Amino acid sequence: MGLLLLLGSATVQIIFTIILLTDDFLGAPFSAKLESARSWRRSAHDHSYMDLAGSSLVSRVCNLDDSLVLSNAQAGIITEINSFLGLGLLEFQTAGLRPGMVLSTLCILLWCLYLLKEFRLVGTGVEAILHVARSGATTFEHGSFRTISYYRCWFFCFTSLMRMAIAAGILYAGIIWLANTASITELMLNAVALGSVMEVDEMIFSAMMPKRIQNRVQELEAVKICFTRRRSQCEALILVLFILGLLLWPWHFLLEPLGSTMLQVKHAYCGGERDFVVAMNDDVGVIFAHGTDSYQRTDRNNATLIETAVQDYAFVGFSDFVSFQATGPAFANKRGSNIADAASTVQSCNDFDAWFVFGRPKSVIDYSDIYAVYWRTVTFSLGFGENTTCPEMVNYCDRSSLLRLVCGPTCGCRSQSYNSWFMVEAQGCSRVCLQRRREFVAEVATYPESCVDVERDDERWLALWDKYPAAAASYAKITEPAQLERLSWTAFWAKEVGCAALQNNDNYLEPVTKSPWCAGFDQFFSPLSELCPATCLGCGDYSCQDVRTGVLQALAPHLNATDCADIVARGLCDQPGLEAATLYCCRSCDGTSGGQDGPEGEDGDGEDDDGQGPGYGHGDAGHDGAEGGDSASEAYGSADDGGGEEGGTGYGDGEGSDGEEDIADTGNGGNGDGDDESADEAGYGGDGDEADGEDAGDADEAGYGGDGDEADGEDAGYADEAGYGGDGDEADGEDADAGGAYGYTTADEG
């Protein structure tokens, strides 16, 4: 019977040891969770997993949101890692004490001490038996062994060795199990459970061994063994070294790799950027991403708008912030609509506070029922009370598209005098309010007298560009310093140049949307033709100003010029590739390189009667300049008009037109009798072929005339203000006209 119980006890312990070492019991190594974490992370940023507060699933899991509906297992793993390594929610490096590793080491130490006790008992028992005299039979005397049979002695030694082997196996299995326990709360439980395995033999002995045998065993006297001091000290030293070895092995080869793997797993779950979601456009096949809010623990007092609405509707059955849709299609339609859809359906250009604050009587359309949720939503979102008026929220117009929808007039949606940024349907301005802007542009295009560019010093122009950098950065979500600097430079450039900046030059496209300034962009800004109709529509005199002194070098350093006078003196206005000179020194350069046509003058003698302003032009057979009185200003031009037949070139003194002031003008006289016609403002007469030998023409205002072949000796052509005329061949000697904003027109009339 005793032999059977011995075999049974050994079998049970061996089975426990084998089970402890199987993968099914130990489970997959923690490193297997690394690939699982990476796979989960790749899908956890799906936009469909966002919560009502707009936080991504990754952010919620890593912040251990206790209201998770999904990914609770992943949150549990992160909790275990944080507890085991002593990490904060979003910490990825250990510092100081690592509770799990320390506790695991202590549990392994206790387990080793427990098994060391077993080893010493076995060793002491074998030593005691070997001290008993051996003979052919076992004899007892006074409750102790007097002799022991050889068979019994060797069988005892064999069973002791088997017991020691089982203990060693259980020791190894226990260390592996404890070192792989990632839950700090389970470590102590596992250590206690292991201790019960070693108690199996004692439990079997107490429960199943016959009582007579139990009494005989208990009555046996202990065999005395002599221990010297040296032996005791050596034995203690060996045991200490053995324990240290048993601790260093799991720490270096099991616990440290486990801690490192845990850090990798947590980084795979929560490392990097957590606050974004992605979605793929199935039609285009392009992946789009969107930034989300970081998860914050909330309560009723600081819940988000949608969380408040859900709470109210769930337990009250009504919410001020919910527009209930009766059917599924209606719900899907509203959920998929954007602010532009809402802006296109608003049928009144009024501030909504008229209905929700001031109590204006309802019209045919019950706006309070349709738009109440819009009004309450915007006041709540901006931190105002429901009775707040639109003027009180005006400072937020540039930040909220919904505010522009409910407070369109206050936010400037219907006023062309307001800045153009966000004044489009796609940014909340209703179609009804924007109609006034469109009507203004149509009016100025029809009535030239109202087609006037705003001055660059006008408060509206300066305010427009003061707000541009922030508006463009907000629209395009720009955060890079270099890009922000470019937006600021664009605003500075536009404020200095004025409406001329919107012309078709190198910078006439808005840098963020790549859309023409004049035409606008339906997702960001309304056309700037509202402020610069003459420049954009060509319906009046466009703005032509020189930049301020000291600014030219900053705007166009490649010109290497200090001011516009330097530009003109160096002749840069006509140089190919240096269009910036004409743009930044528009007024000065028009005196040398041409410009816009001036008012049409009378044909004929080419004399100025009353004009004062300089007219600058360059053209063949151009039109006469403006009539006017004497002008003290000098304007320079050349007129290649008909002259006398003689070949000589003469220089004469021109006379003042009406006697008030004589200006010494220099004219390259024609071939003839040398009688120059009077030149009001310095003009160069040209080579001519005229029947009467008189000069073919006078340049009334700095114009370049054309090559004239006229039958009666009249002027072949006058260049009016800043116009390029064509080669005029006219039978009657009338001037050929130079048309167009820059006058690039060739007039060939019979």
XYZ file of C-alpha atoms in Angstrom:
750
model
C 0.000 0.000 0.000
C 2.769 2.416 0.874
C 4.488 1.741 -2.427
C 1.329 2.543 -4.365
C 0.881 5.809 -2.500
C 4.489 6.687 -3.172
C 4.064 6.086 -6.872
C 0.782 7.995 -6.870
C 2.346 11.001 -5.131
C 5.278 11.031 -7.533
C 2.961 10.711 -10.522
C 0.802 13.649 -9.430
C 3.820 15.901 -8.965
C 5.315 14.859 -12.306
C 2.020 15.621 -14.061
C 1.866 19.053 -12.412
C 5.396 19.768 -13.589
C 4.651 18.758 -17.165
C 1.481 20.867 -17.234
C 3.310 23.896 -15.860
C 5.793 23.728 -18.738
C 3.274 23.349 -21.565
C 2.525 26.293 -23.865
C -1.182 25.883 -23.229
C -0.643 26.618 -19.552
C 2.072 29.257 -19.844
C 0.269 30.873 -22.762
C 1.865 32.628 -25.687
C 4.933 34.670 -24.818
C 4.325 38.361 -24.276
C 6.285 39.122 -27.433
C 3.403 37.614 -29.418
C 1.292 40.587 -28.326
C 3.612 42.924 -30.234
C 2.356 41.971 -33.675
C -1.210 41.936 -32.358
C -0.731 45.490 -31.070
C 0.605 46.647 -34.420
C -2.304 45.067 -36.245
C -4.807 46.687 -33.871
C -3.146 50.081 -34.245
C -3.484 49.923 -38.026
C -7.257 49.632 -37.740
C -7.923 51.648 -34.577
C -7.555 54.962 -36.421
C -10.608 54.256 -38.569
C -12.930 57.264 -38.445
C -15.910 55.033 -37.661
C -14.454 54.309 -34.205
C -14.498 57.939 -33.022
C -16.653 58.675 -30.013
C -19.217 61.451 -29.809
C -16.646 63.820 -28.337
C -14.497 63.480 -31.447
C -11.687 61.427 -29.887
C -10.021 58.578 -31.726
C -10.227 55.026 -30.391
C -6.453 54.997 -29.889
C -6.590 58.087 -27.693
C -9.391 56.617 -25.592
C -7.711 53.221 -25.141
C -4.338 54.715 -24.240
C -5.983 57.041 -21.724
C -7.872 54.029 -20.291
C -11.359 55.331 -20.922
C -13.583 53.245 -18.665
C -16.601 53.777 -20.951
C -15.100 51.877 -23.883
C -17.468 49.828 -25.989
C -14.639 48.419 -28.118
C -11.061 47.287 -27.429
C -11.453 46.553 -23.732
C -8.889 43.744 -24.058
C -6.316 46.182 -25.412
C -7.049 48.600 -22.590
C -6.538 45.725 -20.138
C -3.129 44.917 -21.608
C -2.051 48.546 -21.339
C -3.243 48.609 -17.726
C -1.128 45.533 -16.957
C 1.925 47.089 -18.594
C 1.529 50.358 -16.704
C 1.127 48.542 -13.380
C 3.962 46.091 -14.003
C 6.475 48.753 -15.069
C 5.159 51.644 -12.968
C 4.356 53.820 -16.011
C 1.976 56.730 -16.322
C -0.788 56.751 -18.924
C 1.338 58.098 -21.750
C 4.828 57.293 -20.451
C 7.069 55.044 -22.508
C 10.280 54.955 -20.465
C 10.714 53.430 -17.031
C 12.324 55.447 -14.295
C 13.143 54.069 -10.878
C 11.322 51.157 -9.306
C 9.485 48.710 -11.567
C 6.884 47.174 -9.232
C 6.062 44.116 -11.305
C 9.651 43.068 -11.821
C 10.514 43.562 -8.155
C 7.480 41.598 -6.982
C 8.161 38.857 -9.502
C 11.723 38.572 -8.211
C 10.486 38.324 -4.621
C 7.994 35.620 -5.561
C 10.738 33.688 -7.348
C 12.921 34.088 -4.257
C 10.182 32.662 -2.028
C 9.675 29.799 -4.436
C 13.378 29.049 -4.520
C 13.546 29.083 -0.703
C 10.584 26.739 -0.551
C 12.245 24.279 -2.927
C 15.626 24.706 -1.256
C 14.007 23.502 1.934
C 12.856 20.419 0.047
C 16.349 19.794 -1.321
C 17.908 20.022 2.152
C 15.332 17.618 3.589
C 16.040 15.091 0.879
C 19.797 15.464 1.246
C 19.682 15.201 5.023
C 17.483 12.091 4.797
C 19.890 10.339 2.454
C 22.837 11.246 4.690
C 21.005 9.927 7.744
C 20.175 6.595 6.092
C 23.750 6.200 4.994
C 24.813 6.574 8.658
C 22.646 3.597 9.664
C 24.395 0.245 9.643
C 23.417 -1.973 6.732
C 22.761 -5.711 6.956
C 20.625 -8.381 5.391
C 17.524 -7.287 7.340
C 16.144 -4.153 8.909
C 15.999 -4.098 12.690
C 14.555 -1.573 15.167
C 15.585 -0.910 18.727
C 13.788 1.525 21.034
C 12.024 3.265 18.110
C 15.103 3.758 15.967
C 16.897 1.973 13.180
C 19.574 -0.337 14.441
C 20.294 -1.789 11.002
C 18.774 -1.345 7.578
C 18.678 -3.840 4.763
C 20.593 -3.168 1.594
C 17.416 -3.332 -0.452
C 15.616 -0.813 1.768
C 18.627 1.513 1.819
C 19.089 1.649 -1.924
C 15.345 1.944 -2.529
C 15.243 4.897 -0.136
C 18.133 6.540 -1.964
C 16.411 5.966 -5.307
C 13.138 7.478 -4.157
C 15.018 10.421 -2.642
C 16.760 11.094 -5.940
C 13.426 10.869 -7.728
C 11.950 13.274 -5.213
C 14.840 15.674 -5.783
C 14.407 15.441 -9.570
C 10.701 16.189 -9.260
C 11.489 19.157 -6.998
C 14.032 20.476 -9.517
C 11.487 20.181 -12.314
C 8.854 21.958 -10.265
C 11.414 24.649 -9.346
C 12.195 25.314 -13.016
C 8.545 25.265 -14.060
C 7.583 27.574 -11.207
C 10.279 30.121 -12.083
C 9.208 30.134 -15.735
C 5.558 30.563 -14.769
C 6.212 33.372 -12.311
C 8.574 35.178 -14.690
C 5.940 35.087 -17.424
C 3.152 36.405 -15.219
C 2.489 39.915 -16.556
C -0.269 40.761 -14.107
C 1.096 42.125 -10.892
C -2.083 41.123 -9.060
C -1.698 37.466 -10.086
C 1.919 37.031 -9.025
C 1.217 36.318 -5.362
C -1.674 34.018 -6.209
C 0.526 32.032 -8.576
C 3.281 31.749 -5.979
C 0.837 30.387 -3.397
C -0.597 27.961 -5.958
C 2.874 26.599 -6.678
C 3.437 25.908 -2.978
C 0.431 23.612 -2.911
C 2.031 21.397 -5.571
C 4.885 20.573 -3.216
C 2.415 19.632 -0.486
C 0.904 16.828 -2.555
C 3.061 14.077 -1.031
C 2.322 15.200 2.510
C -1.386 15.475 1.774
C -1.409 11.961 0.308
C 0.506 10.648 3.324
C -1.890 12.264 5.776
C -5.053 11.375 3.890
C -4.375 7.877 2.531
C -1.489 6.222 4.375
C -2.663 3.568 6.919
C -2.729 4.899 10.442
C -0.458 2.157 11.779
C 2.252 3.087 9.369
C 1.749 6.793 10.170
C 2.207 6.034 13.870
C 5.324 3.947 13.232
C 6.848 6.704 11.158
C 6.017 9.332 13.759
C 7.526 7.156 16.523
C 10.887 6.852 14.750
C 13.679 8.732 16.440
C 15.711 11.109 14.345
C 19.120 9.966 13.229
C 21.747 12.257 14.628
C 24.255 13.765 12.196
C 27.342 15.654 13.269
C 27.859 19.078 11.647
C 31.176 20.831 12.072
C 31.494 24.624 12.053
C 33.412 24.639 8.774
C 30.858 22.401 7.125
C 28.007 24.566 8.293
C 29.619 27.745 6.996
C 30.538 26.198 3.665
C 27.048 24.815 3.295
C 25.500 28.218 4.051
C 27.789 29.923 1.534
C 26.925 27.399 -1.154
C 23.218 27.884 -0.494
C 23.523 31.690 -0.731
C 25.396 31.451 -4.030
C 22.849 28.973 -5.284
C 20.004 31.359 -4.423
C 21.774 34.293 -6.087
C 22.267 32.236 -9.218
C 18.617 31.259 -9.216
C 17.647 34.952 -8.983
C 20.107 36.351 -11.525
C 19.104 33.851 -14.167
C 15.383 34.786 -14.326
C 16.143 38.509 -13.880
C 18.585 38.691 -16.768
C 17.056 36.156 -19.134
C 13.349 36.401 -18.314
C 12.287 39.570 -16.499
C 14.431 42.140 -18.330
C 13.361 40.873 -21.781
C 9.758 40.858 -20.544
C 10.015 44.501 -19.458
C 11.581 45.495 -22.771
C 8.855 43.675 -24.690
C 6.189 45.393 -22.619
C 7.597 48.795 -23.565
C 7.552 47.817 -27.234
C 3.969 46.606 -26.958
C 2.837 49.811 -25.280
C 4.621 51.899 -27.894
C 2.883 49.888 -30.613
C -0.464 50.600 -28.964
C 0.033 54.217 -27.930
C 3.271 55.591 -29.343
C 3.491 58.402 -31.883
C 0.474 60.450 -32.955
C -2.771 59.226 -31.430
C -5.192 62.018 -32.266
C -6.190 61.412 -35.871
C -8.520 59.240 -37.919
C -8.402 58.121 -41.532
C -10.870 57.138 -44.219
C -10.569 56.159 -47.845
C -12.614 57.693 -50.609
C -13.874 54.591 -52.377
C -14.436 56.362 -55.685
C -11.083 58.109 -55.897
C -9.049 55.610 -53.921
C -7.295 58.329 -51.937
C -6.830 58.139 -48.168
C -7.782 61.215 -46.169
C -6.868 61.974 -42.570
C -8.364 64.287 -39.972
C -7.023 65.464 -36.637
C -9.125 64.664 -33.568
C -9.344 65.963 -30.035
C -7.290 64.262 -27.385
C -9.398 62.218 -24.980
C -10.356 64.020 -21.807
C -12.320 62.540 -18.950
C -15.600 64.399 -18.742
C -18.523 64.719 -16.425
C -21.893 66.350 -16.870
C -20.496 69.810 -16.194
C -17.880 69.751 -18.954
C -19.362 67.271 -21.417
C -19.179 68.069 -25.110
C -22.197 69.367 -26.957
C -23.101 66.050 -28.545
C -22.632 64.198 -25.246
C -24.962 66.679 -23.551
C -27.509 66.265 -26.336
C -27.426 62.469 -26.088
C -27.754 62.588 -22.305
C -30.785 64.868 -22.547
C -32.502 62.939 -25.309
C -31.876 59.563 -23.669
C -33.396 60.436 -20.301
C -35.650 63.424 -21.027
C -36.839 62.625 -24.536
C -35.955 66.099 -25.831
C -32.846 68.203 -26.373
C -32.364 71.810 -27.428
C -29.390 70.690 -29.476
C -31.006 67.896 -31.488
C -32.890 68.242 -34.758
C -34.875 65.024 -34.876
C -35.390 63.487 -38.322
C -38.477 61.363 -38.866
C -37.061 58.995 -41.484
C -33.822 57.194 -42.142
C -33.216 58.858 -45.532
C -33.788 62.293 -44.011
C -31.333 61.489 -41.235
C -28.735 60.247 -43.744
C -29.238 63.350 -45.883
C -28.782 65.740 -42.962
C -25.817 63.813 -41.596
C -24.042 63.942 -44.942
C -24.769 67.597 -45.703
C -22.209 70.339 -45.176
C -22.341 73.993 -44.197
C -22.645 75.012 -47.855
C -25.849 72.977 -48.156
C -27.294 74.770 -45.150
C -26.155 78.160 -46.460
C -27.843 77.559 -49.807
C -31.217 76.863 -48.173
C -31.419 79.879 -45.847
C -34.061 82.137 -47.351
C -33.471 85.309 -45.363
C -30.403 87.476 -44.927
C -31.019 88.377 -41.302
C -29.274 87.881 -38.009
C -31.038 85.020 -36.291
C -31.078 86.844 -32.964
C -34.082 88.677 -34.394
C -36.120 85.517 -33.818
C -34.401 83.955 -30.830
C -33.466 87.006 -28.736
C -35.563 89.995 -29.770
C -38.718 87.983 -30.470
C -39.455 89.446 -33.892
C -42.867 88.263 -35.139
C -42.738 85.164 -37.273
C -42.961 85.562 -41.003
C -44.433 83.128 -43.447
C -41.513 80.823 -42.689
C -41.218 79.734 -39.069
C -37.499 80.312 -38.644
C -37.603 79.459 -34.951
C -38.576 75.870 -35.694
C -36.107 75.382 -38.545
C -33.031 77.129 -37.210
C -33.405 77.006 -33.422
C -30.930 74.144 -33.159
C -28.418 76.127 -35.256
C -28.690 79.140 -32.970
C -28.421 77.193 -29.717
C -25.523 75.150 -31.049
C -23.391 78.144 -32.003
C -24.003 80.013 -28.741
C -23.171 76.891 -26.716
C -20.068 76.090 -28.779
C -18.675 79.601 -28.372
C -19.403 79.675 -24.657
C -22.270 82.198 -24.767
C -25.759 82.048 -23.363
C -28.803 81.486 -25.545
C -29.836 85.152 -25.241
C -26.545 86.429 -26.664
C -26.887 88.758 -29.666
C -24.940 88.652 -32.916
C -22.974 91.869 -32.227
C -21.738 90.318 -28.979
C -20.253 87.398 -30.936
C -18.822 89.397 -33.850
C -15.212 88.769 -32.794
C -15.720 85.069 -33.521
C -16.945 85.537 -37.095
C -13.577 84.584 -38.547
C -13.507 81.357 -36.530
C -16.968 79.827 -36.902
C -18.744 79.001 -40.149
C -21.945 78.284 -38.226
C -21.808 81.782 -36.705
C -21.507 83.263 -40.208
C -24.636 81.308 -41.116
C -26.779 82.560 -38.223
C -25.287 86.075 -38.065
C -24.607 86.738 -41.746
C -25.145 90.528 -41.818
C -23.164 91.095 -38.622
C -20.297 88.948 -39.880
C -20.203 90.888 -43.159
C -21.574 88.294 -45.564
C -23.659 90.824 -47.495
C -21.284 93.807 -47.387
C -18.668 94.181 -50.098
C -16.845 96.571 -47.776
C -16.074 93.746 -45.352
C -13.026 91.534 -45.735
C -13.334 88.742 -48.278
C -11.922 85.835 -46.278
C -14.512 83.113 -45.578
C -17.231 85.166 -47.275
C -18.429 82.205 -49.386
C -21.179 79.611 -49.069
C -18.677 76.877 -48.286
C -17.717 78.835 -45.151
C -21.242 79.562 -43.935
C -22.393 82.758 -45.649
C -25.904 82.267 -46.964
C -26.583 82.549 -50.662
C -29.114 85.317 -50.015
C -26.555 87.459 -48.193
C -23.865 86.890 -50.794
C -26.230 88.038 -53.542
C -25.648 91.650 -52.471
C -21.920 91.269 -53.127
C -22.608 89.886 -56.583
C -25.007 92.727 -57.340
C -22.366 95.280 -56.387
C -19.840 93.796 -58.812
C -22.455 93.760 -61.567
C -23.326 97.416 -60.876
C -19.774 98.729 -61.056
C -19.176 96.805 -64.263
C -22.219 98.540 -65.781
C -21.606 102.054 -64.437
C -17.959 103.106 -64.926
C -18.343 106.157 -62.712
C -18.626 103.844 -59.703
C -15.814 101.557 -60.868
C -13.041 102.839 -58.609
C -10.306 100.870 -56.872
C -9.931 101.240 -53.153
C -6.798 103.144 -52.161
C -3.986 101.194 -50.579
C -4.221 103.366 -47.449
C -7.927 102.678 -47.100
C -8.865 101.028 -43.812
C -10.779 98.310 -45.656
C -7.722 97.364 -47.708
C -5.421 97.328 -44.693
C -7.907 95.359 -42.566
C -8.316 92.826 -45.371
C -4.623 92.012 -45.437
C -4.133 92.224 -41.693
C -6.493 89.261 -41.389
C -5.156 87.319 -44.358
C -2.280 85.355 -42.722
C -4.445 84.014 -39.889
C -7.360 83.279 -42.216
C -5.246 81.404 -44.768
C -3.438 79.463 -42.050
C -6.757 78.503 -40.474
C -8.263 77.445 -43.796
C -5.294 75.310 -44.878
C -4.293 74.281 -41.328
C -0.794 75.657 -41.853
C 1.597 75.440 -38.908
C 5.041 75.402 -40.531
C 6.950 78.627 -39.696
C 8.251 78.990 -43.253
C 4.751 78.804 -44.705
C 3.369 81.214 -42.122
C 6.172 83.629 -42.963
C 5.222 83.441 -46.632
C 1.616 84.323 -45.816
C 2.767 87.328 -43.786
C 5.005 88.457 -46.643
C 2.087 88.171 -49.078
C -0.022 90.432 -46.856
C 2.811 92.959 -46.547
C 3.349 92.897 -50.315
C -0.339 93.457 -51.085
C -0.657 96.328 -48.606
C 2.301 98.103 -50.175
C 1.398 97.575 -53.834
C -2.355 98.144 -53.541
C -4.866 96.898 -56.074
C -2.119 96.701 -58.691
C -1.011 93.547 -56.868
C -4.051 91.768 -58.294
C -3.001 92.237 -61.924
C -1.736 89.385 -64.028
C 1.806 89.304 -62.681
C 3.948 86.665 -61.040
C 2.018 86.886 -57.767
C -1.509 87.290 -58.985
C -2.530 83.852 -57.638
C -3.480 83.373 -54.005
C -0.642 81.126 -52.712
C -2.758 78.654 -50.723
C -5.552 77.928 -53.208
C -3.665 78.910 -56.395
C -6.739 80.878 -57.465
C -6.729 84.375 -59.002
C -7.250 87.091 -56.426
C -9.817 88.816 -58.600
C -11.920 85.704 -59.248
C -11.932 84.424 -55.680
C -12.170 80.800 -54.559
C -15.537 79.331 -53.647
C -14.099 77.408 -50.696
C -12.176 80.254 -49.065
C -12.630 83.847 -50.225
C -14.945 85.992 -52.295
C -13.594 87.858 -55.355
C -11.374 90.814 -54.521
C -12.955 92.592 -57.479
C -15.342 93.904 -54.825
C -12.565 96.209 -53.591
C -10.602 96.555 -56.831
C -13.214 96.609 -59.615
C -11.179 98.805 -61.968
C -8.134 96.562 -61.789
C -10.069 93.300 -61.911
C -12.909 94.205 -64.285
C -11.239 96.864 -66.426
C -14.261 99.113 -66.110
C -12.423 102.238 -64.937
C -9.066 103.763 -64.124
C -7.026 101.121 -62.382
C -4.871 101.890 -59.377
C -1.335 102.938 -60.300
C 0.926 103.902 -57.408
C 4.580 103.695 -56.499
C 5.478 101.713 -53.421
C 6.600 103.685 -50.409
C 10.198 104.823 -50.110
C 12.299 102.244 -48.328
C 10.038 99.315 -49.218
C 11.227 98.674 -52.774
C 14.409 96.913 -51.682
C 12.415 94.514 -49.486
C 9.863 93.712 -52.184
C 12.255 93.373 -55.127
C 15.850 92.960 -53.961
C 16.838 91.613 -57.391
C 16.286 95.091 -58.869
C 19.019 96.484 -56.611
C 17.261 99.863 -56.579
C 16.698 102.234 -53.693
C 13.559 103.938 -54.984
C 11.434 104.419 -58.091
C 13.491 107.377 -59.291
C 16.453 105.015 -59.427
C 14.375 102.551 -61.460
C 13.503 105.214 -64.029
C 17.021 106.626 -64.171
C 18.491 103.205 -64.911
C 15.882 102.448 -67.547
C 14.633 99.280 -65.862
C 10.975 99.857 -66.712
C 11.357 98.497 -70.255
C 13.730 95.672 -69.442
C 12.434 92.146 -70.234
C 12.218 89.961 -67.159
C 12.061 92.953 -64.819
C 8.289 93.365 -64.772
C 8.555 93.944 -61.023
C 9.962 97.389 -61.787
C 6.752 98.411 -63.553
C 4.590 96.780 -60.872
C 6.225 98.465 -57.885
C 6.904 101.785 -59.652
C 3.748 101.916 -61.710
C 3.298 105.688 -61.701
C 6.941 106.488 -62.382
C 7.385 103.844 -65.052
C 4.321 104.975 -66.975
C 6.366 108.043 -67.853
C 8.902 105.974 -69.768
C 7.409 102.700 -70.796
C 3.800 103.302 -71.480
C 0.576 102.743 -69.716
C -3.151 103.244 -69.953
C -4.911 105.415 -72.513
C -5.895 108.859 -71.401
C -9.010 110.780 -72.365
C -9.243 111.342 -76.074
C -8.150 114.745 -77.358
C -8.835 116.631 -80.536
C -7.131 115.724 -83.730
C -5.123 118.200 -85.673
C -2.477 120.546 -84.520
C -1.215 118.589 -81.573
C -1.207 121.575 -79.201
C -2.153 121.327 -75.560
C -4.640 123.912 -74.474
C -5.403 123.118 -70.862
C -3.919 119.788 -69.668
C -1.660 119.511 -66.692
C -1.192 115.831 -66.062
C 1.583 114.091 -67.885
C 0.517 111.645 -70.493
C 3.025 109.058 -71.256
C 2.901 106.920 -74.313
C 4.777 105.104 -76.906
C 3.199 104.244 -80.174
C 3.077 104.612 -83.866
C 0.270 106.752 -85.051
C -1.146 107.200 -81.551
C -4.119 109.311 -80.562
C -3.907 112.901 -79.352
C -3.424 113.486 -75.672
C -5.736 115.293 -73.340
C -6.389 118.906 -74.049
C -5.216 121.301 -71.450
C -3.366 124.389 -70.504
C 0.242 124.924 -69.926
C 2.022 122.296 -67.981
C 5.164 123.000 -66.105
C 6.002 119.357 -65.888
C 8.302 117.762 -68.372
C 7.376 114.712 -70.259
C 9.525 113.027 -72.704
C 8.540 111.236 -75.818
C 9.344 110.971 -79.463
C 7.090 111.568 -82.379
C 8.075 110.211 -85.699
C 5.802 112.368 -87.716
C 5.850 113.841 -91.142
C 8.362 116.605 -91.657
C 9.992 118.646 -94.425
C 11.810 117.315 -97.351
C 15.259 118.644 -96.609
C 17.623 116.145 -95.097
C 18.960 118.261 -92.283
C 17.944 118.035 -88.712
C 17.380 121.269 -86.926
C 16.779 122.276 -83.357
C 14.422 125.047 -82.615
C 12.885 126.775 -79.673
C 9.272 125.947 -79.131
C 6.824 128.589 -78.029
C 4.374 128.413 -75.139
C 0.901 127.764 -76.340
C -0.927 130.654 -74.800
C 1.836 132.994 -73.791
C 1.675 132.459 -70.075
C 4.847 130.435 -69.944
C 7.479 129.581 -72.496
C 9.115 126.237 -72.057
C 12.365 125.556 -73.827
C 11.561 122.340 -75.507
C 13.893 120.399 -77.600
C 12.521 119.005 -80.808
C 14.234 117.054 -83.417
C 12.928 119.075 -86.278
C 12.001 117.586 -89.527
C 13.731 118.091 -92.784
C 12.498 121.348 -94.150
C 12.468 124.961 -93.366
C 13.334 124.535 -89.754
C 10.158 126.199 -88.482
C 9.191 124.053 -85.606
C 5.650 123.990 -84.487
C 5.174 124.846 -80.854
C 5.652 122.010 -78.408
C 3.791 122.429 -75.126
C 5.673 119.670 -73.431
C 9.042 118.392 -74.536
C 8.476 116.312 -77.641
C 10.732 115.012 -80.253
C 9.686 115.679 -83.788
C 10.526 113.069 -86.316
C 11.565 112.589 -89.871
C 8.722 113.437 -92.099
C 7.635 113.745 -95.652
C 5.267 116.648 -95.953
C 4.404 118.766 -98.901
C 4.776 122.113 -97.207
C 7.978 121.344 -95.365
C 6.558 121.939 -91.900
C 7.113 119.565 -89.077
C 4.684 116.774 -89.147
C 3.610 116.985 -85.590
C 3.900 118.297 -82.111
C 3.880 115.978 -79.126
C 1.381 117.443 -76.724
C 2.110 115.054 -73.884
C 5.198 112.861 -73.934
C 4.063 110.599 -76.706
C 5.821 108.599 -79.262
C 4.251 109.310 -82.598
C 4.372 107.070 -85.586
C 5.819 107.083 -89.033
C 3.428 109.268 -90.900
C 2.735 109.427 -94.571
C 0.030 111.995 -95.063
C -1.093 113.756 -98.146
C -1.841 117.123 -96.646
C 1.023 117.379 -94.203
C -1.042 116.982 -91.063
C 0.104 114.910 -88.185
C 0.500 111.263 -88.856
C -0.404 110.498 -85.310
C -0.322 111.643 -81.755
C 0.188 109.391 -78.805
C -2.171 110.248 -76.014
C -1.498 109.257 -72.443
C 0.356 105.977 -72.041
C -0.769 104.304 -75.188
C 0.918 102.337 -77.877
C -0.448 103.251 -81.236
C -0.004 101.555 -84.548
C 1.478 102.485 -87.877
C -0.951 104.951 -89.294
C -1.420 105.363 -92.989
C -4.296 107.717 -93.431
C -5.394 109.509 -96.499
C -6.863 112.468 -94.713
C -4.161 113.003 -92.138
C -6.396 112.182 -89.186
C -4.845 110.504 -86.205
C -5.058 106.808 -85.773
C -6.403 105.847 -82.380
C -4.552 103.780 -79.817
C -6.939 101.758 -77.760
C -6.815 99.283 -74.936
C -5.601 99.520 -71.426
C -2.018 99.460 -72.587
C -2.781 100.545 -76.113
C -1.209 97.659 -77.968
C -3.202 98.407 -81.104
C -2.172 98.849 -84.687
C -4.310 101.268 -86.605
C -4.237 100.743 -90.323
C -6.883 102.874 -91.814
C -7.169 103.551 -95.482
